[in-house]
Amino acid sequence: MIEAFIVATIAVFLAFLNRREKKHSRFLFLAFVLLTAFLSLGYYWGNDVAKYEERFEYYSNSGIALFDFSQYGFIALKELGFVFINLLCKPIGFWGMRAVLFILENAILYYFIVKHVDRKWYWLAVFVYVFNPNFWVLSSSMMRQWLAICIVVLATDFLLRNKKIAFVLLVLLASTVHITALICLGFLPLYAIQRKPSKNT
């Protein structure tokens, strides 16, 4: 894990360099490129990776066509969106699928940080991401959970812009990867309460 620590430290430093840039997020972008490339190298971090690889082979050899959704229930009882992703990535293999997911997930997080975090605090956002054991490193192992989390992060951006339909659709999409994402629909009433004008104003 010393390699991960070094890469994470460099990423935080790159994000720190971005504090002086007024118009660009080049150093933050480089930080996320580094983090994504490192994850995509194919480390067997965590106990779940081997299980996901085994599941990928099972889905790939099921003989079910990509868009034959009526047959999905025979190979998985829930989270059929993740089955679709496995079948879609069959030509590039399991490790290719992981690389694609890392790119997508980190692109979402990069976008969210650029849009919602002040430049002088980019380094702190990256620090929390890479040094919290429940985030960056865990994303290498808990593939379904982390993909669902990142989709919910993207959905939250839409909610903050008061685009409730897009928020709901993205949460529902996340639930096809990990069913627990549905609990995030509870953000809607909380958001409505937060936006409700006070009687004293």
XYZ file of N, CA and C in Angstrom:
603
model
N 0.814 -1.209 0.000
C 0.000 0.000 0.000
C 0.855 1.271 0.000
N 2.174 1.127 0.092
C 3.028 2.302 0.083
C 2.894 3.046 -1.242
N 2.667 2.298 -2.331
C 2.492 2.945 -3.637
C 1.259 3.837 -3.628
N 0.179 3.332 -3.032
C -1.054 4.107 -2.966
C -0.847 5.378 -2.153
N -0.106 5.272 -1.059
C 0.157 6.446 -0.217
C 0.936 7.505 -0.992
N 1.924 7.072 -1.746
C 2.744 8.014 -2.515
C 1.899 8.705 -3.586
N 1.127 7.921 -4.319
C 0.274 8.476 -5.369
C -0.748 9.444 -4.782
N -1.352 9.065 -3.658
C -2.337 9.929 -3.012
C -1.707 11.244 -2.562
N -0.500 11.179 -2.021
C 0.197 12.380 -1.568
C 0.508 13.313 -2.734
N 0.950 12.746 -3.840
C 1.234 13.554 -5.036
C -0.041 14.216 -5.535
N -1.150 13.486 -5.514
C -2.429 14.032 -5.977
C -2.855 15.225 -5.121
N -2.698 15.102 -3.817
C -3.046 16.210 -2.915
C -2.146 17.413 -3.203
N -0.869 17.167 -3.431
C 0.067 18.254 -3.727
C -0.313 18.957 -5.029
N -0.670 18.185 -6.045
C -1.090 18.778 -7.315
C -2.329 19.648 -7.129
N -3.282 19.149 -6.353
C -4.495 19.927 -6.093
C -4.161 21.202 -5.318
N -3.171 21.121 -4.438
C -2.731 22.294 -3.670
C -2.157 23.360 -4.599
N -1.431 22.935 -5.628
C -0.857 23.877 -6.593
C -1.931 24.657 -7.339
N -3.123 24.117 -7.379
C -4.205 24.749 -8.129
C -4.771 25.987 -7.430
N -4.383 26.229 -6.190
C -4.994 27.311 -5.418
C -4.699 28.689 -6.006
N -3.621 28.819 -6.785
C -3.243 30.108 -7.350
C -3.811 30.334 -8.743
N -4.390 29.328 -9.342
C -4.954 29.471 -10.676
C -6.359 30.042 -10.583
N -6.630 31.085 -11.327
C -7.917 31.771 -11.223
C -8.941 31.263 -12.230
N -8.466 30.700 -13.343
C -9.403 30.311 -14.392
C -9.349 28.829 -14.733
N -8.303 28.161 -14.347
C -8.135 26.777 -14.781
C -8.069 25.823 -13.588
N -8.275 24.544 -13.897
C -8.160 23.496 -12.883
C -7.201 22.422 -13.373
N -6.111 22.880 -13.986
C -5.192 21.939 -14.635
C -4.532 20.988 -13.647
N -4.106 21.518 -12.507
C -3.421 20.662 -11.547
C -4.381 19.662 -10.896
N -5.607 20.109 -10.661
C -6.619 19.184 -10.135
C -6.897 18.088 -11.153
N -6.968 18.480 -12.423
C -7.184 17.502 -13.486
C -6.055 16.478 -13.513
N -4.814 16.952 -13.408
C -3.667 16.039 -13.387
C -3.734 15.109 -12.182
N -4.191 15.637 -11.045
C -4.328 14.809 -9.846
C -5.282 13.657 -10.100
N -6.406 13.943 -10.748
C -7.397 12.894 -11.006
C -6.938 11.942 -12.103
N -6.178 12.441 -13.063
C -5.595 11.544 -14.072
C -4.660 10.550 -13.397
N -3.844 11.046 -12.479
C -2.913 10.185 -11.747
C -3.660 9.143 -10.925
N -4.668 9.570 -10.183
C -5.434 8.647 -9.347
C -6.133 7.583 -10.188
N -6.698 8.011 -11.316
C -7.420 7.078 -12.189
C -6.471 6.076 -12.823
N -5.327 6.571 -13.299
C -4.344 5.681 -13.930
C -3.841 4.644 -12.938
N -3.597 5.072 -11.720
C -3.085 4.147 -10.705
C -4.105 3.054 -10.403
N -5.366 3.436 -10.241
C -6.407 2.444 -9.972
C -6.559 1.467 -11.129
N -6.339 1.974 -12.347
C -6.559 1.146 -13.538
C -5.455 0.141 -13.803
N -4.383 0.178 -13.013
C -3.258 -0.728 -13.237
C -3.612 -2.184 -12.959
N -4.651 -2.420 -12.163
C -5.092 -3.786 -11.963
C -4.699 -4.428 -10.666
N -4.579 -3.655 -9.618
C -4.254 -4.230 -8.316
C -5.448 -4.996 -7.747
N -5.162 -6.117 -7.116
C -6.204 -6.905 -6.447
C -6.384 -6.392 -5.021
N -6.822 -5.147 -4.904
C -7.078 -4.605 -3.576
C -8.451 -5.040 -3.100
N -8.517 -5.578 -1.903
C -9.812 -5.942 -1.336
C -10.238 -7.346 -1.736
N -11.115 -7.901 -0.928
C -11.578 -9.267 -1.163
C -12.595 -9.371 -2.277
N -13.216 -8.245 -2.648
C -14.322 -8.310 -3.602
C -13.882 -8.398 -5.054
N -12.645 -8.009 -5.355
C -12.215 -7.945 -6.752
C -12.310 -9.310 -7.426
N -11.822 -10.336 -6.770
C -11.866 -11.681 -7.352
C -13.309 -12.132 -7.574
N -14.197 -11.761 -6.648
C -15.610 -12.128 -6.787
C -16.240 -11.423 -7.983
N -15.881 -10.148 -8.173
C -16.416 -9.410 -9.324
C -15.876 -9.971 -10.632
N -14.619 -10.396 -10.624
C -14.050 -10.995 -11.827
C -14.743 -12.315 -12.152
N -15.025 -13.089 -11.128
C -15.736 -14.353 -11.318
C -17.142 -14.101 -11.848
N -17.791 -13.068 -11.311
C -19.145 -12.727 -11.761
C -19.124 -12.233 -13.203
N -18.090 -11.470 -13.556
C -17.954 -10.982 -14.927
C -17.869 -12.148 -15.902
N -17.066 -13.138 -15.558
C -16.936 -14.318 -16.419
C -18.260 -15.064 -16.525
N -18.985 -15.124 -15.421
C -20.278 -15.805 -15.419
C -21.270 -15.102 -16.336
N -21.341 -13.783 -16.220
C -22.247 -13.009 -17.072
C -21.832 -13.107 -18.535
N -20.513 -12.990 -18.779
C -20.007 -12.997 -20.154
C -20.264 -14.321 -20.854
N -20.239 -15.414 -20.081
C -20.431 -16.746 -20.661
C -21.876 -17.237 -20.560
N -22.781 -16.344 -20.152
C -24.183 -16.748 -19.978
C -24.896 -16.965 -21.299
N -24.358 -16.375 -22.373
C -25.002 -16.506 -23.676
C -26.157 -15.549 -23.885
N -26.427 -14.684 -22.911
C -27.522 -13.725 -23.015
C -27.040 -12.494 -23.757
N -27.845 -12.047 -24.728
C -27.489 -10.875 -25.518
C -27.598 -9.611 -24.673
N -26.849 -8.595 -25.084
C -26.760 -7.347 -24.315
C -28.132 -6.732 -24.049
N -28.983 -6.685 -25.060
C -30.273 -6.018 -24.919
C -31.438 -6.987 -24.707
N -31.116 -8.220 -24.367
C -32.172 -9.205 -24.085
C -32.533 -9.126 -22.599
N -33.148 -7.990 -22.213
C -33.410 -7.722 -20.802
C -34.346 -8.743 -20.166
N -35.180 -9.378 -20.976
C -36.118 -10.356 -20.425
C -35.403 -11.562 -19.831
N -34.148 -11.764 -20.242
C -33.387 -12.910 -19.761
C -32.479 -12.562 -18.581
N -32.365 -11.286 -18.255
C -31.454 -10.879 -17.195
C -31.801 -11.527 -15.854
N -33.087 -11.715 -15.632
C -33.529 -12.281 -14.363
C -33.028 -13.691 -14.116
N -32.594 -14.360 -15.165
C -32.092 -15.721 -15.007
C -30.657 -15.753 -14.476
N -29.952 -14.618 -14.597
C -28.564 -14.616 -14.137
C -28.350 -13.675 -12.953
N -29.355 -12.856 -12.636
C -29.243 -11.969 -11.468
C -30.636 -11.567 -11.019
N -30.846 -11.544 -9.723
C -32.174 -11.232 -9.185
C -32.390 -9.736 -9.015
N -31.330 -8.982 -8.893
C -31.461 -7.534 -8.711
C -30.225 -6.844 -9.258
N -30.228 -5.514 -9.209
C -29.128 -4.713 -9.729
C -28.776 -5.112 -11.165
N -29.789 -5.122 -12.007
C -29.601 -5.565 -13.381
C -28.777 -4.578 -14.201
N -28.684 -3.342 -13.732
C -27.847 -2.371 -14.421
C -26.392 -2.790 -14.427
N -25.959 -3.425 -13.344
C -24.573 -3.875 -13.287
C -24.356 -5.070 -14.209
N -25.372 -5.885 -14.382
C -25.282 -6.985 -15.351
C -25.085 -6.400 -16.749
N -25.861 -5.352 -17.064
C -25.752 -4.698 -18.368
C -24.333 -4.179 -18.590
N -23.757 -3.550 -17.571
C -22.391 -3.018 -17.685
C -21.399 -4.143 -17.973
N -21.548 -5.258 -17.278
C -20.658 -6.408 -17.498
C -20.770 -6.918 -18.929
N -21.983 -7.060 -19.412
C -22.184 -7.559 -20.774
C -21.685 -6.554 -21.803
N -21.895 -5.267 -21.527
C -21.450 -4.217 -22.445
C -19.929 -4.212 -22.573
N -19.248 -4.493 -21.462
C -17.782 -4.442 -21.445
C -17.133 -5.785 -21.763
N -17.923 -6.750 -22.159
C -17.377 -8.076 -22.474
C -16.211 -8.010 -23.464
N -16.295 -7.179 -24.532
C -15.178 -7.147 -25.503
C -13.855 -6.655 -24.922
N -13.891 -5.849 -23.868
C -12.638 -5.307 -23.319
C -12.192 -6.043 -22.058
N -12.968 -7.016 -21.621
C -12.579 -7.822 -20.478
C -12.831 -7.144 -19.139
N -12.621 -7.905 -18.087
C -12.904 -7.420 -16.733
C -12.060 -6.210 -16.359
N -10.752 -6.276 -16.648
C -9.870 -5.179 -16.261
C -10.115 -3.954 -17.116
N -10.549 -4.159 -18.339
C -10.946 -3.026 -19.177
C -12.191 -2.362 -18.616
N -13.144 -3.171 -18.136
C -14.351 -2.627 -17.517
C -13.998 -1.809 -16.292
N -13.090 -2.326 -15.471
C -12.684 -1.589 -14.267
C -12.074 -0.240 -14.639
N -11.239 -0.222 -15.665
C -10.614 1.032 -16.091
C -11.669 2.029 -16.553
N -12.641 1.561 -17.312
C -13.718 2.433 -17.795
C -14.511 3.004 -16.618
N -14.816 2.159 -15.643
C -15.569 2.622 -14.473
C -14.763 3.633 -13.660
N -13.464 3.390 -13.502
C -12.631 4.343 -12.767
C -12.608 5.702 -13.468
N -12.522 5.684 -14.791
C -12.522 6.939 -15.555
C -13.847 7.677 -15.348
N -14.945 6.954 -15.468
C -16.266 7.567 -15.305
C -16.444 8.122 -13.896
N -16.110 7.328 -12.896
C -16.309 7.727 -11.501
C -15.462 8.939 -11.125
N -14.197 8.911 -11.531
C -13.327 10.023 -11.188
C -13.644 11.275 -11.993
N -14.180 11.104 -13.190
C -14.638 12.262 -13.967
C -15.799 12.952 -13.248
N -16.703 12.165 -12.687
C -17.834 12.724 -11.935
C -17.328 13.490 -10.709
N -16.407 12.893 -9.968
C -15.892 13.541 -8.764
C -15.102 14.799 -9.100
N -14.326 14.760 -10.175
C -13.596 15.942 -10.631
C -14.574 17.062 -10.964
N -15.599 16.741 -11.726
C -16.607 17.722 -12.106
C -17.281 18.327 -10.874
N -17.615 17.477 -9.912
C -18.318 17.946 -8.721
C -17.425 18.880 -7.893
N -16.160 18.532 -7.767
C -15.235 19.372 -7.002
C -15.046 20.724 -7.686
N -14.822 20.704 -8.999
C -14.640 21.954 -9.737
C -15.856 22.861 -9.587
N -17.020 22.270 -9.579
C -18.245 23.066 -9.568
C -18.642 23.534 -8.177
N -18.298 22.783 -7.138
C -18.837 23.082 -5.813
C -17.793 23.367 -4.733
N -16.524 23.326 -5.089
C -15.472 23.568 -4.091
C -14.643 24.765 -4.527
N -14.370 25.669 -3.591
C -13.512 26.809 -3.862
C -12.110 26.314 -4.210
N -11.453 26.975 -5.168
C -10.140 26.528 -5.644
C -9.125 26.362 -4.523
N -9.168 27.230 -3.534
C -8.169 27.148 -2.471
C -8.359 25.922 -1.592
N -9.527 25.258 -1.739
C -9.792 24.061 -0.946
C -9.804 22.786 -1.795
N -9.360 22.881 -3.045
C -9.273 21.678 -3.874
C -8.441 20.603 -3.171
N -7.315 21.036 -2.602
C -6.402 20.078 -1.968
C -7.093 19.326 -0.831
N -7.951 20.048 -0.083
C -8.648 19.403 1.030
C -9.662 18.381 0.517
N -10.372 18.733 -0.568
C -11.330 17.799 -1.154
C -10.634 16.524 -1.616
N -9.481 16.687 -2.264
C -8.724 15.520 -2.730
C -8.166 14.745 -1.537
N -7.713 15.456 -0.518
C -7.190 14.799 0.689
C -8.259 13.910 1.322
N -9.468 14.446 1.476
C -10.563 13.660 2.060
C -10.864 12.443 1.187
N -10.819 12.635 -0.124
C -11.120 11.541 -1.047
C -10.086 10.418 -0.954
N -8.808 10.769 -0.975
C -7.786 9.723 -1.091
C -7.338 9.140 0.248
N -7.498 9.900 1.328
C -6.999 9.397 2.606
C -8.102 8.900 3.536
N -9.339 9.074 3.143
C -10.421 8.418 3.872
C -10.499 6.982 3.369
N -10.322 5.986 4.231
C -10.291 4.588 3.766
C -11.593 4.115 3.139
N -12.663 4.877 3.316
C -13.958 4.479 2.749
C -14.181 5.023 1.342
N -13.187 5.715 0.777
C -13.383 6.328 -0.531
C -12.454 5.739 -1.590
N -11.337 6.388 -1.855
C -10.520 6.069 -3.028
C -10.077 4.614 -3.090
N -9.412 4.136 -2.070
C -8.918 2.752 -2.099
C -10.073 1.765 -2.098
N -11.106 2.063 -1.327
C -12.249 1.155 -1.256
C -12.950 1.040 -2.602
N -12.884 2.110 -3.408
C -13.538 2.076 -4.717
C -12.962 0.997 -5.615
N -11.716 0.595 -5.338
C -11.091 -0.457 -6.139
C -11.704 -1.817 -5.872
N -12.278 -1.987 -4.694
C -12.826 -3.283 -4.306
C -14.349 -3.330 -4.424
N -15.018 -2.319 -3.873
C -16.486 -2.319 -3.836
C -17.032 -1.633 -5.092
N -16.999 -2.360 -6.191
C -17.268 -1.771 -7.500
C -18.707 -1.280 -7.646
N -19.663 -2.098 -7.265
C -21.071 -1.686 -7.420
C -21.403 -0.510 -6.515
N -20.995 -0.612 -5.261
C -21.316 0.441 -4.300
C -20.730 1.778 -4.729
N -19.469 1.764 -5.168
C -18.821 3.029 -5.500
C -19.397 3.651 -6.762
N -19.727 2.830 -7.742
C -20.361 3.361 -8.954
C -21.697 4.000 -8.605
N -22.478 3.336 -7.766
C -23.764 3.899 -7.353
C -23.572 5.210 -6.604
N -22.568 5.265 -5.740
C -22.285 6.492 -4.986
C -21.951 7.634 -5.932
N -21.116 7.369 -6.920
C -20.719 8.430 -7.856
C -21.901 8.915 -8.689
N -22.782 8.007 -9.078
C -23.977 8.431 -9.812
C -24.864 9.305 -8.932
N -24.957 8.974 -7.648
C -25.735 9.783 -6.711
C -25.082 11.151 -6.524
N -23.753 11.202 -6.504
C -23.052 12.486 -6.427
C -23.435 13.360 -7.619
N -23.458 12.765 -8.809
C -23.869 13.500 -10.003
C -25.326 13.934 -9.887
N -26.162 13.050 -9.358
C -27.574 13.384 -9.164
C -27.733 14.560 -8.208
N -26.895 14.601 -7.179
C -26.955 15.687 -6.203
C -26.660 17.023 -6.852
N -25.756 17.033 -7.814
C -25.474 18.265 -8.543
C -26.734 18.775 -9.238
N -27.493 17.880 -9.834
C -28.746 18.284 -10.484
C -29.761 18.781 -9.461
N -29.815 18.134 -8.307
C -30.748 18.564 -7.272
C -30.404 19.966 -6.778
N -29.121 20.242 -6.622
C -28.693 21.571 -6.178
C -29.052 22.649 -7.189
N -29.259 22.233 -8.441
C -29.704 23.174 -9.483
C -31.223 23.124 -9.671
N -31.879 22.460 -8.719
C -33.343 22.362 -8.692
C -33.906 21.567 -9.880
N -33.114 20.646 -10.413
C -33.575 19.783 -11.503
C -33.955 18.439 -10.904
N -35.168 18.414 -10.351
C -35.596 17.265 -9.552
C -35.804 16.007 -10.394
N -36.321 16.165 -11.602
C -36.578 14.990 -12.443
C -35.264 14.295 -12.794
N -34.267 15.085 -13.168
C -32.964 14.511 -13.483
C -32.377 13.818 -12.255
N -32.561 14.421 -11.079
C -32.086 13.819 -9.834
C -32.729 12.453 -9.623
N -34.046 12.389 -9.745
C -34.766 11.133 -9.520
C -34.320 10.074 -10.524
N -34.197 10.454 -11.793
C -33.801 9.489 -12.820
C -32.402 8.934 -12.556
N -31.492 9.795 -12.122
C -30.132 9.327 -11.846
C -30.083 8.436 -10.611
N -30.871 8.760 -9.598
C -30.918 7.894 -8.412
C -31.498 6.526 -8.782
N -32.530 6.533 -9.613
C -33.109 5.262 -10.066
C -32.081 4.470 -10.880
N -31.302 5.182 -11.690
C -30.229 4.515 -12.443
C -29.211 3.911 -11.487
N -28.827 4.669 -10.464
C -27.867 4.161 -9.470
C -28.409 2.931 -8.764
N -29.725 2.889 -8.548
C -30.331 1.747 -7.847
C -30.276 0.469 -8.674
N -30.102 0.598 -9.993
C -29.959 -0.613 -10.818
C -28.563 -1.209 -10.678
N -27.654 -0.414 -10.096
C -26.295 -0.890 -9.822
C -26.195 -1.386 -8.387
N -26.803 -0.615 -7.471
C -26.866 -1.029 -6.065
C -28.182 -0.505 -5.498
N -29.041 -1.415 -5.081
C -30.415 -1.097 -4.717
C -30.507 -0.085 -3.573
N -29.504 -0.031 -2.719
C -29.550 0.869 -1.571
C -29.551 2.341 -1.976
N -29.225 2.635 -3.226
C -29.237 4.030 -3.689
C -30.621 4.648 -3.579
N -31.649 3.825 -3.543
C -33.021 4.341 -3.468
C -33.246 5.196 -2.227
N -32.494 4.933 -1.180
C -32.667 5.715 0.047
C -32.361 7.194 -0.201
N -31.569 7.474 -1.222
C -31.198 8.856 -1.520
C -32.364 9.668 -2.084
N -33.455 9.011 -2.450
C -34.649 9.760 -2.845
C -35.165 10.582 -1.670
N -34.757 10.203 -0.459
C -35.127 10.978 0.722
C -34.511 12.365 0.740
N -33.532 12.606 -0.151
C -32.962 13.954 -0.247
C -33.995 14.966 -0.736
N -34.976 14.489 -1.522
C -35.952 15.400 -2.116
C -36.738 16.186 -1.067
N -37.405 15.526 -0.108
C -38.123 16.305 0.907
C -37.189 17.166 1.758
N -35.981 16.687 2.035
C -35.027 17.493 2.787
C -34.643 18.746 2.012
N -34.477 18.578 0.707
C -34.143 19.719 -0.147
C -35.296 20.711 -0.187
N -36.524 20.182 -0.259
C -37.706 21.057 -0.292
C -37.826 21.859 1.007
N -37.547 21.204 2.122
C -37.613 21.894 3.418
C -36.544 22.983 3.493
N -35.369 22.666 2.991
C -34.265 23.616 3.045
C -34.559 24.849 2.194
N -35.262 24.653 1.072
C -35.564 25.760 0.176
C -36.801 26.558 0.589
N -37.596 26.000 1.503
C -38.821 26.668 1.906
C -38.508 27.971 2.631
N -39.052 29.091 2.152
C -38.727 30.383 2.782
C -39.228 30.459 4.205
N -38.453 31.079 5.056
C -38.838 31.231 6.460
C -39.960 32.228 6.615
N -40.872 31.987 7.579
C -41.987 32.907 7.816
C -41.513 34.237 8.371
N -40.304 34.238 8.917
C -39.782 35.469 9.528
C -39.076 36.374 8.544
N -39.000 35.904 7.268
C -38.299 36.724 6.285
C -39.284 37.411 5.358
